[in-house]
Amino acid sequence: MEANVFRLTWSIPLPSPSSLPQVRAFHFKSGRPAGAVLRRSQAKEEPILEGLPKEYYDEPLLEGMPKEYYDDEWQAEQRKKSKELQRRRQIEDEEEERKIEEYREIGLRLKGYPEEDVKKARKLVSSFIRAEEEVEEKIEEAAEKGELNELVLMVIWNRLDLARRDDEKDAVRSLDLLYRRVEMEILKREATPAMRLLNDLLNMHDGFDDEGWLKECKKCMIDTFPREDPFSILVPAGFDIDKHQGPLQPPLEADDVLLRVDFVREVDALLQEVRHEPSEEQNIEGFDPESVASKLKQQEKQRTIRKVEALLDLAINLKW
């Protein structure tokens, strides 16, 4: 028995376009501009787009960022500040490198001296600094022991140089005085008898009474210089020429005897050397502390020269 299959088809009538209902278009009004609406749908990680209207940036993209972050002028000012900061930092780095190089150079000044001698010199300078009011006695004691030399001066100069570079004014003043005092003591020990006598005569001046000072200097010269008249050369001291009595022992030869002619010769040579040195007083201008100090130093030098000239004249015309 055969089964026949019949295909069933359904025909659904389609409505005509004229029969479709009319749909009215509605327009929604929003208080926000189109850029702001688009902004809400934008992800926070999305970069800022160029060419959008100014209203697009009314609300910040990143939380916590100031409103000026999106201002071109503000950004340009910040870049300018960054460049200036970088320039200052570079200048500071260069200054720091320069100071390090200078400190290294100062440290290498003592490289040519024996290490043990350098240690002793540093200990001696430290003892001078700690001595405070007793520094004069310490310096004289070290001079008598023969401990003052060029190395000690170099150690003091290194400390003085470091204090100057670090702008430590009190330390600079103290170390400068210490350097001058030690240098004077070394020169005094190494000086000739004429220069030692000249230094002693200059130190006798109290700064006020010039006539009294010259009288004291004359007495000191008479006691120091041997008599130069022929009678004193032929007849020793203590011999009575009238009674022909007295010791006739020949005078003992002494190595440290200072003749008046030698004193006059060395002092005159010193004055000639000082007078030929160029004077810096005329080139000093201004009233800043350094200029005033330089002027006072030059004035003190001129006063000392006048004192030496007075002593030279006194020695030339000295009479017993």
PDB file of C-alpha atoms in Angstrom:
ATOM      1  CA  MET A   1       0.000   0.000   0.000  1.00  0.00           C
ATOM      2  CA  GLU A   2       1.551   3.228  -0.988  1.00  0.00           C
ATOM      3  CA  ALA A   3       1.344   6.412   1.021  1.00  0.00           C
ATOM      4  CA  ASN A   4       1.269   9.684  -0.864  1.00  0.00           C
ATOM      5  CA  VAL A   5       2.719  12.769   0.861  1.00  0.00           C
ATOM      6  CA  PHE A   6       1.107  16.068   0.010  1.00  0.00           C
ATOM      7  CA  ARG A   7       3.042  19.360   0.590  1.00  0.00           C
ATOM      8  CA  LEU A   8       1.028  21.970   2.276  1.00  0.00           C
ATOM      9  CA  THR A   9       1.782  25.606   1.558  1.00  0.00           C
ATOM     10  CA  TRP A  10       0.516  28.619   3.402  1.00  0.00           C
ATOM     11  CA  SER A  11       0.199  31.939   1.699  1.00  0.00           C
ATOM     12  CA  ILE A  12       0.272  34.908   4.084  1.00  0.00           C
ATOM     13  CA  PRO A  13      -0.860  38.129   2.533  1.00  0.00           C
ATOM     14  CA  LEU A  14       1.658  41.025   3.058  1.00  0.00           C
ATOM     15  CA  PRO A  15       0.292  44.466   3.881  1.00  0.00           C
ATOM     16  CA  SER A  16       0.904  47.244   1.397  1.00  0.00           C
ATOM     17  CA  PRO A  17       3.107  50.180   2.311  1.00  0.00           C
ATOM     18  CA  SER A  18       0.154  52.431   2.332  1.00  0.00           C
ATOM     19  CA  SER A  19      -1.547  50.368   4.975  1.00  0.00           C
ATOM     20  CA  LEU A  20       1.450  50.562   7.485  1.00  0.00           C
ATOM     21  CA  PRO A  21       0.924  52.851  10.481  1.00  0.00           C
ATOM     22  CA  GLN A  22       2.869  56.156  10.505  1.00  0.00           C
ATOM     23  CA  VAL A  23       5.645  56.280  13.142  1.00  0.00           C
ATOM     24  CA  ARG A  24       6.457  59.777  14.525  1.00  0.00           C
ATOM     25  CA  ALA A  25      10.117  60.656  15.105  1.00  0.00           C
ATOM     26  CA  PHE A  26      10.856  61.934  18.585  1.00  0.00           C
ATOM     27  CA  HIS A  27      13.833  64.314  19.317  1.00  0.00           C
ATOM     28  CA  PHE A  28      15.279  64.191  22.844  1.00  0.00           C
ATOM     29  CA  LYS A  29      16.620  67.440  24.209  1.00  0.00           C
ATOM     30  CA  SER A  30      19.667  67.219  26.473  1.00  0.00           C
ATOM     31  CA  GLY A  31      21.280  69.877  28.618  1.00  0.00           C
ATOM     32  CA  ARG A  32      24.738  68.540  27.722  1.00  0.00           C
ATOM     33  CA  PRO A  33      26.474  69.245  24.405  1.00  0.00           C
ATOM     34  CA  ALA A  34      27.198  66.444  22.023  1.00  0.00           C
ATOM     35  CA  GLY A  35      30.872  66.390  23.049  1.00  0.00           C
ATOM     36  CA  ALA A  36      29.953  65.900  26.691  1.00  0.00           C
ATOM     37  CA  VAL A  37      27.620  63.046  25.879  1.00  0.00           C
ATOM     38  CA  LEU A  38      30.336  61.444  23.835  1.00  0.00           C
ATOM     39  CA  ARG A  39      32.702  62.016  26.720  1.00  0.00           C
ATOM     40  CA  ARG A  40      30.616  59.876  29.080  1.00  0.00           C
ATOM     41  CA  SER A  41      30.865  56.932  26.763  1.00  0.00           C
ATOM     42  CA  GLN A  42      34.616  57.295  26.416  1.00  0.00           C
ATOM     43  CA  ALA A  43      36.933  55.084  28.466  1.00  0.00           C
ATOM     44  CA  LYS A  44      39.255  56.740  30.957  1.00  0.00           C
ATOM     45  CA  GLU A  45      42.329  55.144  29.404  1.00  0.00           C
ATOM     46  CA  GLU A  46      41.507  56.525  25.960  1.00  0.00           C
ATOM     47  CA  PRO A  47      43.880  59.323  24.864  1.00  0.00           C
ATOM     48  CA  ILE A  48      42.724  62.873  24.267  1.00  0.00           C
ATOM     49  CA  LEU A  49      41.586  63.416  20.694  1.00  0.00           C
ATOM     50  CA  GLU A  50      42.667  66.447  18.752  1.00  0.00           C
ATOM     51  CA  GLY A  51      40.294  68.656  16.865  1.00  0.00           C
ATOM     52  CA  LEU A  52      37.405  68.323  19.272  1.00  0.00           C
ATOM     53  CA  PRO A  53      35.635  71.466  20.495  1.00  0.00           C
ATOM     54  CA  LYS A  54      36.627  73.151  23.748  1.00  0.00           C
ATOM     55  CA  GLU A  55      33.518  71.903  25.485  1.00  0.00           C
ATOM     56  CA  TYR A  56      34.863  68.374  25.087  1.00  0.00           C
ATOM     57  CA  TYR A  57      37.462  69.132  27.778  1.00  0.00           C
ATOM     58  CA  ASP A  58      35.115  70.617  30.359  1.00  0.00           C
ATOM     59  CA  GLU A  59      35.452  67.506  32.481  1.00  0.00           C
ATOM     60  CA  PRO A  60      38.883  66.010  33.201  1.00  0.00           C
ATOM     61  CA  LEU A  61      39.774  62.677  31.718  1.00  0.00           C
ATOM     62  CA  LEU A  62      41.869  61.592  34.716  1.00  0.00           C
ATOM     63  CA  GLU A  63      40.686  61.726  38.274  1.00  0.00           C
ATOM     64  CA  GLY A  64      42.591  64.074  40.569  1.00  0.00           C
ATOM     65  CA  MET A  65      44.263  66.065  37.771  1.00  0.00           C
ATOM     66  CA  PRO A  66      43.881  69.884  37.873  1.00  0.00           C
ATOM     67  CA  LYS A  67      41.931  71.706  35.241  1.00  0.00           C
ATOM     68  CA  GLU A  68      45.135  73.481  34.087  1.00  0.00           C
ATOM     69  CA  TYR A  69      46.559  70.094  33.081  1.00  0.00           C
ATOM     70  CA  TYR A  70      44.788  70.393  29.762  1.00  0.00           C
ATOM     71  CA  ASP A  71      45.804  74.034  29.185  1.00  0.00           C
ATOM     72  CA  ASP A  72      48.494  74.516  26.505  1.00  0.00           C
ATOM     73  CA  GLU A  73      49.942  77.617  28.137  1.00  0.00           C
ATOM     74  CA  TRP A  74      50.166  75.881  31.501  1.00  0.00           C
ATOM     75  CA  GLN A  75      51.891  72.913  29.876  1.00  0.00           C
ATOM     76  CA  ALA A  76      54.398  75.228  28.159  1.00  0.00           C
ATOM     77  CA  GLU A  77      55.146  76.966  31.470  1.00  0.00           C
ATOM     78  CA  GLN A  78      55.730  73.636  33.173  1.00  0.00           C
ATOM     79  CA  ARG A  79      58.122  72.533  30.447  1.00  0.00           C
ATOM     80  CA  LYS A  80      59.994  75.817  30.832  1.00  0.00           C
ATOM     81  CA  LYS A  81      60.286  75.288  34.595  1.00  0.00           C
ATOM     82  CA  SER A  82      61.521  71.741  34.044  1.00  0.00           C
ATOM     83  CA  LYS A  83      64.264  72.973  31.700  1.00  0.00           C
ATOM     84  CA  GLU A  84      65.322  75.632  34.215  1.00  0.00           C
ATOM     85  CA  LEU A  85      65.425  73.060  37.015  1.00  0.00           C
ATOM     86  CA  GLN A  86      67.503  70.740  34.865  1.00  0.00           C
ATOM     87  CA  ARG A  87      69.908  73.585  34.046  1.00  0.00           C
ATOM     88  CA  ARG A  88      70.348  74.464  37.737  1.00  0.00           C
ATOM     89  CA  ARG A  89      70.904  70.842  38.604  1.00  0.00           C
ATOM     90  CA  GLN A  90      73.598  70.599  35.949  1.00  0.00           C
ATOM     91  CA  ILE A  91      75.313  73.708  37.319  1.00  0.00           C
ATOM     92  CA  GLU A  92      75.237  72.256  40.844  1.00  0.00           C
ATOM     93  CA  ASP A  93      76.710  68.971  39.594  1.00  0.00           C
ATOM     94  CA  GLU A  94      79.514  70.812  37.806  1.00  0.00           C
ATOM     95  CA  GLU A  95      80.225  72.895  40.929  1.00  0.00           C
ATOM     96  CA  GLU A  96      80.324  69.747  43.049  1.00  0.00           C
ATOM     97  CA  GLU A  97      82.749  68.088  40.621  1.00  0.00           C
ATOM     98  CA  ARG A  98      84.948  71.200  40.677  1.00  0.00           C
ATOM     99  CA  LYS A  99      85.063  71.193  44.489  1.00  0.00           C
ATOM    100  CA  ILE A 100      85.909  67.495  44.570  1.00  0.00           C
ATOM    101  CA  GLU A 101      88.758  68.091  42.109  1.00  0.00           C
ATOM    102  CA  GLU A 102      90.051  71.006  44.191  1.00  0.00           C
ATOM    103  CA  TYR A 103      89.932  68.938  47.398  1.00  0.00           C
ATOM    104  CA  ARG A 104      91.798  66.151  45.620  1.00  0.00           C
ATOM    105  CA  GLU A 105      94.435  68.647  44.494  1.00  0.00           C
ATOM    106  CA  ILE A 106      94.830  69.954  48.052  1.00  0.00           C
ATOM    107  CA  GLY A 107      95.245  66.425  49.356  1.00  0.00           C
ATOM    108  CA  LEU A 108      97.984  65.686  46.796  1.00  0.00           C
ATOM    109  CA  ARG A 109     100.138  68.619  47.942  1.00  0.00           C
ATOM    110  CA  LEU A 110     101.586  66.537  50.773  1.00  0.00           C
ATOM    111  CA  LYS A 111     102.125  63.432  48.651  1.00  0.00           C
ATOM    112  CA  GLY A 112     105.829  64.133  48.151  1.00  0.00           C
ATOM    113  CA  TYR A 113     106.569  64.231  51.881  1.00  0.00           C
ATOM    114  CA  PRO A 114     107.227  61.134  54.056  1.00  0.00           C
ATOM    115  CA  GLU A 115     104.030  59.843  55.619  1.00  0.00           C
ATOM    116  CA  GLU A 116     105.491  59.759  59.122  1.00  0.00           C
ATOM    117  CA  ASP A 117     106.612  63.399  58.889  1.00  0.00           C
ATOM    118  CA  VAL A 118     103.162  64.409  57.631  1.00  0.00           C
ATOM    119  CA  LYS A 119     101.514  62.739  60.635  1.00  0.00           C
ATOM    120  CA  LYS A 120     103.839  64.541  63.070  1.00  0.00           C
ATOM    121  CA  ALA A 121     103.206  67.883  61.376  1.00  0.00           C
ATOM    122  CA  ARG A 122      99.429  67.387  61.542  1.00  0.00           C
ATOM    123  CA  LYS A 123      99.604  66.493  65.226  1.00  0.00           C
ATOM    124  CA  LEU A 124     101.708  69.585  65.904  1.00  0.00           C
ATOM    125  CA  VAL A 125      99.253  71.871  64.062  1.00  0.00           C
ATOM    126  CA  SER A 126      96.337  70.296  65.944  1.00  0.00           C
ATOM    127  CA  SER A 127      98.121  71.010  69.226  1.00  0.00           C
ATOM    128  CA  PHE A 128      98.506  74.662  68.184  1.00  0.00           C
ATOM    129  CA  ILE A 129      94.789  74.928  67.451  1.00  0.00           C
ATOM    130  CA  ARG A 130      93.787  73.324  70.764  1.00  0.00           C
ATOM    131  CA  ALA A 131      96.231  75.495  72.748  1.00  0.00           C
ATOM    132  CA  GLU A 132      94.071  78.630  72.190  1.00  0.00           C
ATOM    133  CA  GLU A 133      95.565  81.327  74.490  1.00  0.00           C
ATOM    134  CA  GLU A 134      98.766  79.328  75.083  1.00  0.00           C
ATOM    135  CA  VAL A 135      99.571  79.052  71.382  1.00  0.00           C
ATOM    136  CA  GLU A 136     102.502  81.497  71.659  1.00  0.00           C
ATOM    137  CA  GLU A 137     104.256  79.279  74.206  1.00  0.00           C
ATOM    138  CA  LYS A 138     103.538  76.188  72.104  1.00  0.00           C
ATOM    139  CA  ILE A 139     105.021  77.778  68.978  1.00  0.00           C
ATOM    140  CA  GLU A 140     108.164  78.974  70.781  1.00  0.00           C
ATOM    141  CA  GLU A 141     108.589  75.568  72.403  1.00  0.00           C
ATOM    142  CA  ALA A 142     108.275  73.825  69.032  1.00  0.00           C
ATOM    143  CA  ALA A 143     110.771  76.264  67.506  1.00  0.00           C
ATOM    144  CA  GLU A 144     113.335  75.519  70.211  1.00  0.00           C
ATOM    145  CA  LYS A 145     112.947  71.793  69.533  1.00  0.00           C
ATOM    146  CA  GLY A 146     113.407  72.361  65.797  1.00  0.00           C
ATOM    147  CA  GLU A 147     109.942  71.077  64.911  1.00  0.00           C
ATOM    148  CA  LEU A 148     108.891  74.088  62.830  1.00  0.00           C
ATOM    149  CA  ASN A 149     109.621  73.671  59.134  1.00  0.00           C
ATOM    150  CA  GLU A 150     108.130  74.026  55.674  1.00  0.00           C
ATOM    151  CA  LEU A 151     105.931  70.935  56.123  1.00  0.00           C
ATOM    152  CA  VAL A 152     104.195  72.471  59.152  1.00  0.00           C
ATOM    153  CA  LEU A 153     103.453  75.596  57.125  1.00  0.00           C
ATOM    154  CA  MET A 154     102.082  73.439  54.297  1.00  0.00           C
ATOM    155  CA  VAL A 155      99.696  71.624  56.664  1.00  0.00           C
ATOM    156  CA  ILE A 156      98.415  74.939  58.028  1.00  0.00           C
ATOM    157  CA  TRP A 157      98.036  76.302  54.491  1.00  0.00           C
ATOM    158  CA  ASN A 158      95.993  73.259  53.429  1.00  0.00           C
ATOM    159  CA  ARG A 159      93.609  73.753  56.347  1.00  0.00           C
ATOM    160  CA  LEU A 160      93.380  77.455  55.543  1.00  0.00           C
ATOM    161  CA  ASP A 161      92.628  76.711  51.893  1.00  0.00           C
ATOM    162  CA  LEU A 162      89.859  74.261  52.809  1.00  0.00           C
ATOM    163  CA  ALA A 163      88.324  76.761  55.243  1.00  0.00           C
ATOM    164  CA  ARG A 164      88.321  79.430  52.529  1.00  0.00           C
ATOM    165  CA  ARG A 165      86.587  77.152  50.037  1.00  0.00           C
ATOM    166  CA  ASP A 166      83.971  76.215  52.655  1.00  0.00           C
ATOM    167  CA  ASP A 167      83.500  79.911  53.536  1.00  0.00           C
ATOM    168  CA  GLU A 168      84.287  79.390  57.244  1.00  0.00           C
ATOM    169  CA  LYS A 169      85.238  82.956  58.146  1.00  0.00           C
ATOM    170  CA  ASP A 170      86.190  82.343  61.802  1.00  0.00           C
ATOM    171  CA  ALA A 171      88.406  79.400  60.882  1.00  0.00           C
ATOM    172  CA  VAL A 172      90.010  81.397  58.057  1.00  0.00           C
ATOM    173  CA  ARG A 173      90.872  84.246  60.426  1.00  0.00           C
ATOM    174  CA  SER A 174      92.356  81.944  63.081  1.00  0.00           C
ATOM    175  CA  LEU A 175      94.356  79.818  60.643  1.00  0.00           C
ATOM    176  CA  ASP A 176      95.683  82.891  58.843  1.00  0.00           C
ATOM    177  CA  LEU A 177      97.012  84.313  62.117  1.00  0.00           C
ATOM    178  CA  LEU A 178      98.513  80.927  63.030  1.00  0.00           C
ATOM    179  CA  TYR A 179     100.232  80.662  59.633  1.00  0.00           C
ATOM    180  CA  ARG A 180     101.745  84.143  59.943  1.00  0.00           C
ATOM    181  CA  ARG A 181     102.934  83.497  63.502  1.00  0.00           C
ATOM    182  CA  VAL A 182     104.599  80.184  62.632  1.00  0.00           C
ATOM    183  CA  GLU A 183     106.141  81.679  59.494  1.00  0.00           C
ATOM    184  CA  MET A 184     107.543  84.596  61.504  1.00  0.00           C
ATOM    185  CA  GLU A 185     109.038  82.215  64.071  1.00  0.00           C
ATOM    186  CA  ILE A 186     110.681  80.142  61.333  1.00  0.00           C
ATOM    187  CA  LEU A 187     112.098  83.251  59.671  1.00  0.00           C
ATOM    188  CA  LYS A 188     113.287  84.482  63.034  1.00  0.00           C
ATOM    189  CA  ARG A 189     115.199  81.260  63.701  1.00  0.00           C
ATOM    190  CA  GLU A 190     116.676  81.200  60.198  1.00  0.00           C
ATOM    191  CA  ALA A 191     117.376  84.939  59.996  1.00  0.00           C
ATOM    192  CA  THR A 192     120.777  86.565  60.321  1.00  0.00           C
ATOM    193  CA  PRO A 193     121.731  88.371  63.563  1.00  0.00           C
ATOM    194  CA  ALA A 194     121.035  91.720  61.879  1.00  0.00           C
ATOM    195  CA  MET A 195     117.490  90.719  60.916  1.00  0.00           C
ATOM    196  CA  ARG A 196     116.824  89.276  64.378  1.00  0.00           C
ATOM    197  CA  LEU A 197     117.953  92.547  65.961  1.00  0.00           C
ATOM    198  CA  LEU A 198     115.767  94.515  63.555  1.00  0.00           C
ATOM    199  CA  ASN A 199     112.763  92.380  64.476  1.00  0.00           C
ATOM    200  CA  ASP A 200     113.410  92.879  68.193  1.00  0.00           C
ATOM    201  CA  LEU A 201     113.722  96.639  67.755  1.00  0.00           C
ATOM    202  CA  LEU A 202     110.448  96.833  65.818  1.00  0.00           C
ATOM    203  CA  ASN A 203     108.651  94.832  68.493  1.00  0.00           C
ATOM    204  CA  MET A 204     109.782  97.301  71.158  1.00  0.00           C
ATOM    205  CA  HIS A 205     107.501  99.987  69.709  1.00  0.00           C
ATOM    206  CA  ASP A 206     104.278 100.434  71.692  1.00  0.00           C
ATOM    207  CA  GLY A 207     102.510 102.231  68.842  1.00  0.00           C
ATOM    208  CA  PHE A 208     102.419 105.685  70.461  1.00  0.00           C
ATOM    209  CA  ASP A 209     105.707 107.154  71.759  1.00  0.00           C
ATOM    210  CA  ASP A 210     108.137 107.325  68.822  1.00  0.00           C
ATOM    211  CA  GLU A 211     110.799 109.358  70.686  1.00  0.00           C
ATOM    212  CA  GLY A 212     110.838 107.037  73.671  1.00  0.00           C
ATOM    213  CA  TRP A 213     111.047 104.064  71.326  1.00  0.00           C
ATOM    214  CA  LEU A 214     114.075 105.507  69.502  1.00  0.00           C
ATOM    215  CA  LYS A 215     115.847 106.136  72.836  1.00  0.00           C
ATOM    216  CA  GLU A 216     115.328 102.519  73.871  1.00  0.00           C
ATOM    217  CA  CYS A 217     116.551 101.348  70.452  1.00  0.00           C
ATOM    218  CA  LYS A 218     119.711 103.462  70.809  1.00  0.00           C
ATOM    219  CA  LYS A 219     120.501 101.850  74.184  1.00  0.00           C
ATOM    220  CA  CYS A 220     119.941  98.391  72.691  1.00  0.00           C
ATOM    221  CA  MET A 221     122.258  99.172  69.757  1.00  0.00           C
ATOM    222  CA  ILE A 222     125.001 100.465  72.064  1.00  0.00           C
ATOM    223  CA  ASP A 223     124.783  97.245  74.106  1.00  0.00           C
ATOM    224  CA  THR A 224     124.763  95.076  70.996  1.00  0.00           C
ATOM    225  CA  PHE A 225     127.332  96.633  68.664  1.00  0.00           C
ATOM    226  CA  PRO A 226     130.990  96.579  69.746  1.00  0.00           C
ATOM    227  CA  ARG A 227     132.711  99.945  70.065  1.00  0.00           C
ATOM    228  CA  GLU A 228     134.401 100.994  66.861  1.00  0.00           C
ATOM    229  CA  ASP A 229     136.799 103.739  68.072  1.00  0.00           C
ATOM    230  CA  PRO A 230     140.536 102.945  67.789  1.00  0.00           C
ATOM    231  CA  PHE A 231     141.170 103.301  71.532  1.00  0.00           C
ATOM    232  CA  SER A 232     138.669 100.572  72.424  1.00  0.00           C
ATOM    233  CA  ILE A 233     140.259  98.309  69.855  1.00  0.00           C
ATOM    234  CA  LEU A 234     143.794  98.757  71.260  1.00  0.00           C
ATOM    235  CA  VAL A 235     142.807  98.790  74.956  1.00  0.00           C
ATOM    236  CA  PRO A 236     140.430  96.070  76.193  1.00  0.00           C
ATOM    237  CA  ALA A 237     137.449  96.843  78.372  1.00  0.00           C
ATOM    238  CA  GLY A 238     138.277  97.280  82.101  1.00  0.00           C
ATOM    239  CA  PHE A 239     141.830  98.562  81.569  1.00  0.00           C
ATOM    240  CA  ASP A 240     142.638 101.862  83.337  1.00  0.00           C
ATOM    241  CA  ILE A 241     144.739 103.917  80.991  1.00  0.00           C
ATOM    242  CA  ASP A 242     145.794 106.396  83.708  1.00  0.00           C
ATOM    243  CA  LYS A 243     147.019 103.835  86.212  1.00  0.00           C
ATOM    244  CA  HIS A 244     147.941 101.323  83.552  1.00  0.00           C
ATOM    245  CA  GLN A 245     146.108  98.671  85.494  1.00  0.00           C
ATOM    246  CA  GLY A 246     143.524  96.192  84.430  1.00  0.00           C
ATOM    247  CA  PRO A 247     143.100  92.893  82.636  1.00  0.00           C
ATOM    248  CA  LEU A 248     144.956  92.485  79.356  1.00  0.00           C
ATOM    249  CA  GLN A 249     143.259  89.303  78.223  1.00  0.00           C
ATOM    250  CA  PRO A 250     142.599  89.262  74.489  1.00  0.00           C
ATOM    251  CA  PRO A 251     138.914  89.399  73.633  1.00  0.00           C
ATOM    252  CA  LEU A 252     137.318  86.077  72.891  1.00  0.00           C
ATOM    253  CA  GLU A 253     136.227  85.610  69.294  1.00  0.00           C
ATOM    254  CA  ALA A 254     132.498  85.034  69.059  1.00  0.00           C
ATOM    255  CA  ASP A 255     130.592  83.889  65.979  1.00  0.00           C
ATOM    256  CA  ASP A 256     127.419  85.832  66.820  1.00  0.00           C
ATOM    257  CA  VAL A 257     129.063  89.238  67.183  1.00  0.00           C
ATOM    258  CA  LEU A 258     127.112  91.786  65.146  1.00  0.00           C
ATOM    259  CA  LEU A 259     128.962  94.782  63.801  1.00  0.00           C
ATOM    260  CA  ARG A 260     127.182  98.045  63.189  1.00  0.00           C
ATOM    261  CA  VAL A 261     128.355  98.117  59.582  1.00  0.00           C
ATOM    262  CA  ASP A 262     126.823  94.695  58.915  1.00  0.00           C
ATOM    263  CA  PHE A 263     123.509  95.803  60.431  1.00  0.00           C
ATOM    264  CA  VAL A 264     123.466  98.960  58.289  1.00  0.00           C
ATOM    265  CA  ARG A 265     124.318  97.012  55.131  1.00  0.00           C
ATOM    266  CA  GLU A 266     121.596  94.347  55.569  1.00  0.00           C
ATOM    267  CA  VAL A 267     118.863  96.796  56.613  1.00  0.00           C
ATOM    268  CA  ASP A 268     119.647  99.060  53.669  1.00  0.00           C
ATOM    269  CA  ALA A 269     119.458  96.089  51.264  1.00  0.00           C
ATOM    270  CA  LEU A 270     116.113  95.094  52.771  1.00  0.00           C
ATOM    271  CA  LEU A 271     114.718  98.601  52.281  1.00  0.00           C
ATOM    272  CA  GLN A 272     115.897  98.707  48.685  1.00  0.00           C
ATOM    273  CA  GLU A 273     114.149  95.417  47.994  1.00  0.00           C
ATOM    274  CA  VAL A 274     110.898  96.508  49.625  1.00  0.00           C
ATOM    275  CA  ARG A 275     110.839  99.868  47.864  1.00  0.00           C
ATOM    276  CA  HIS A 276     111.093  98.238  44.442  1.00  0.00           C
ATOM    277  CA  GLU A 277     108.041  96.068  45.066  1.00  0.00           C
ATOM    278  CA  PRO A 278     104.935  97.298  43.174  1.00  0.00           C
ATOM    279  CA  SER A 279     102.383  98.986  45.406  1.00  0.00           C
ATOM    280  CA  GLU A 280      98.788  97.704  45.171  1.00  0.00           C
ATOM    281  CA  GLU A 281      97.214 100.525  47.150  1.00  0.00           C
ATOM    282  CA  GLN A 282      96.479 102.650  44.069  1.00  0.00           C
ATOM    283  CA  ASN A 283      94.634  99.796  42.355  1.00  0.00           C
ATOM    284  CA  ILE A 284      92.307  99.134  45.304  1.00  0.00           C
ATOM    285  CA  GLU A 285      88.865 100.667  44.919  1.00  0.00           C
ATOM    286  CA  GLY A 286      85.608 100.308  46.801  1.00  0.00           C
ATOM    287  CA  PHE A 287      84.623 100.001  50.434  1.00  0.00           C
ATOM    288  CA  ASP A 288      83.829  96.300  50.670  1.00  0.00           C
ATOM    289  CA  PRO A 289      85.495  94.357  53.525  1.00  0.00           C
ATOM    290  CA  GLU A 290      88.247  92.898  51.326  1.00  0.00           C
ATOM    291  CA  SER A 291      89.172  96.284  49.839  1.00  0.00           C
ATOM    292  CA  VAL A 292      89.242  97.956  53.252  1.00  0.00           C
ATOM    293  CA  ALA A 293      91.402  95.141  54.651  1.00  0.00           C
ATOM    294  CA  SER A 294      93.828  95.484  51.729  1.00  0.00           C
ATOM    295  CA  LYS A 295      94.089  99.240  52.249  1.00  0.00           C
ATOM    296  CA  LEU A 296      94.788  98.799  55.972  1.00  0.00           C
ATOM    297  CA  LYS A 297      97.419  96.198  55.169  1.00  0.00           C
ATOM    298  CA  GLN A 298      99.187  98.561  52.769  1.00  0.00           C
ATOM    299  CA  GLN A 299      99.054 101.386  55.310  1.00  0.00           C
ATOM    300  CA  GLU A 300     100.582  99.141  57.978  1.00  0.00           C
ATOM    301  CA  LYS A 301     103.315  98.183  55.535  1.00  0.00           C
ATOM    302  CA  GLN A 302     104.158 101.840  54.898  1.00  0.00           C
ATOM    303  CA  ARG A 303     104.319 102.552  58.652  1.00  0.00           C
ATOM    304  CA  THR A 304     106.708  99.644  59.118  1.00  0.00           C
ATOM    305  CA  ILE A 305     108.922 100.905  56.293  1.00  0.00           C
ATOM    306  CA  ARG A 306     109.126 104.324  57.962  1.00  0.00           C
ATOM    307  CA  LYS A 307     110.137 102.683  61.257  1.00  0.00           C
ATOM    308  CA  VAL A 308     112.885 100.692  59.531  1.00  0.00           C
ATOM    309  CA  GLU A 309     114.137 103.888  57.868  1.00  0.00           C
ATOM    310  CA  ALA A 310     114.291 105.563  61.284  1.00  0.00           C
ATOM    311  CA  LEU A 311     116.268 102.629  62.714  1.00  0.00           C
ATOM    312  CA  LEU A 312     118.669 102.702  59.775  1.00  0.00           C
ATOM    313  CA  ASP A 313     119.303 106.421  60.270  1.00  0.00           C
ATOM    314  CA  LEU A 314     119.806 105.850  63.998  1.00  0.00           C
ATOM    315  CA  ALA A 315     122.375 103.104  63.362  1.00  0.00           C
ATOM    316  CA  ILE A 316     124.289 105.199  60.832  1.00  0.00           C
ATOM    317  CA  ASN A 317     124.579 108.158  63.204  1.00  0.00           C
ATOM    318  CA  LEU A 318     125.078 106.099  66.362  1.00  0.00           C
ATOM    319  CA  LYS A 319     127.621 107.497  68.828  1.00  0.00           C
ATOM    320  CA  TRP A 320     128.859 105.937  72.036  1.00  0.00           C
TER     321      TRP A 320
END
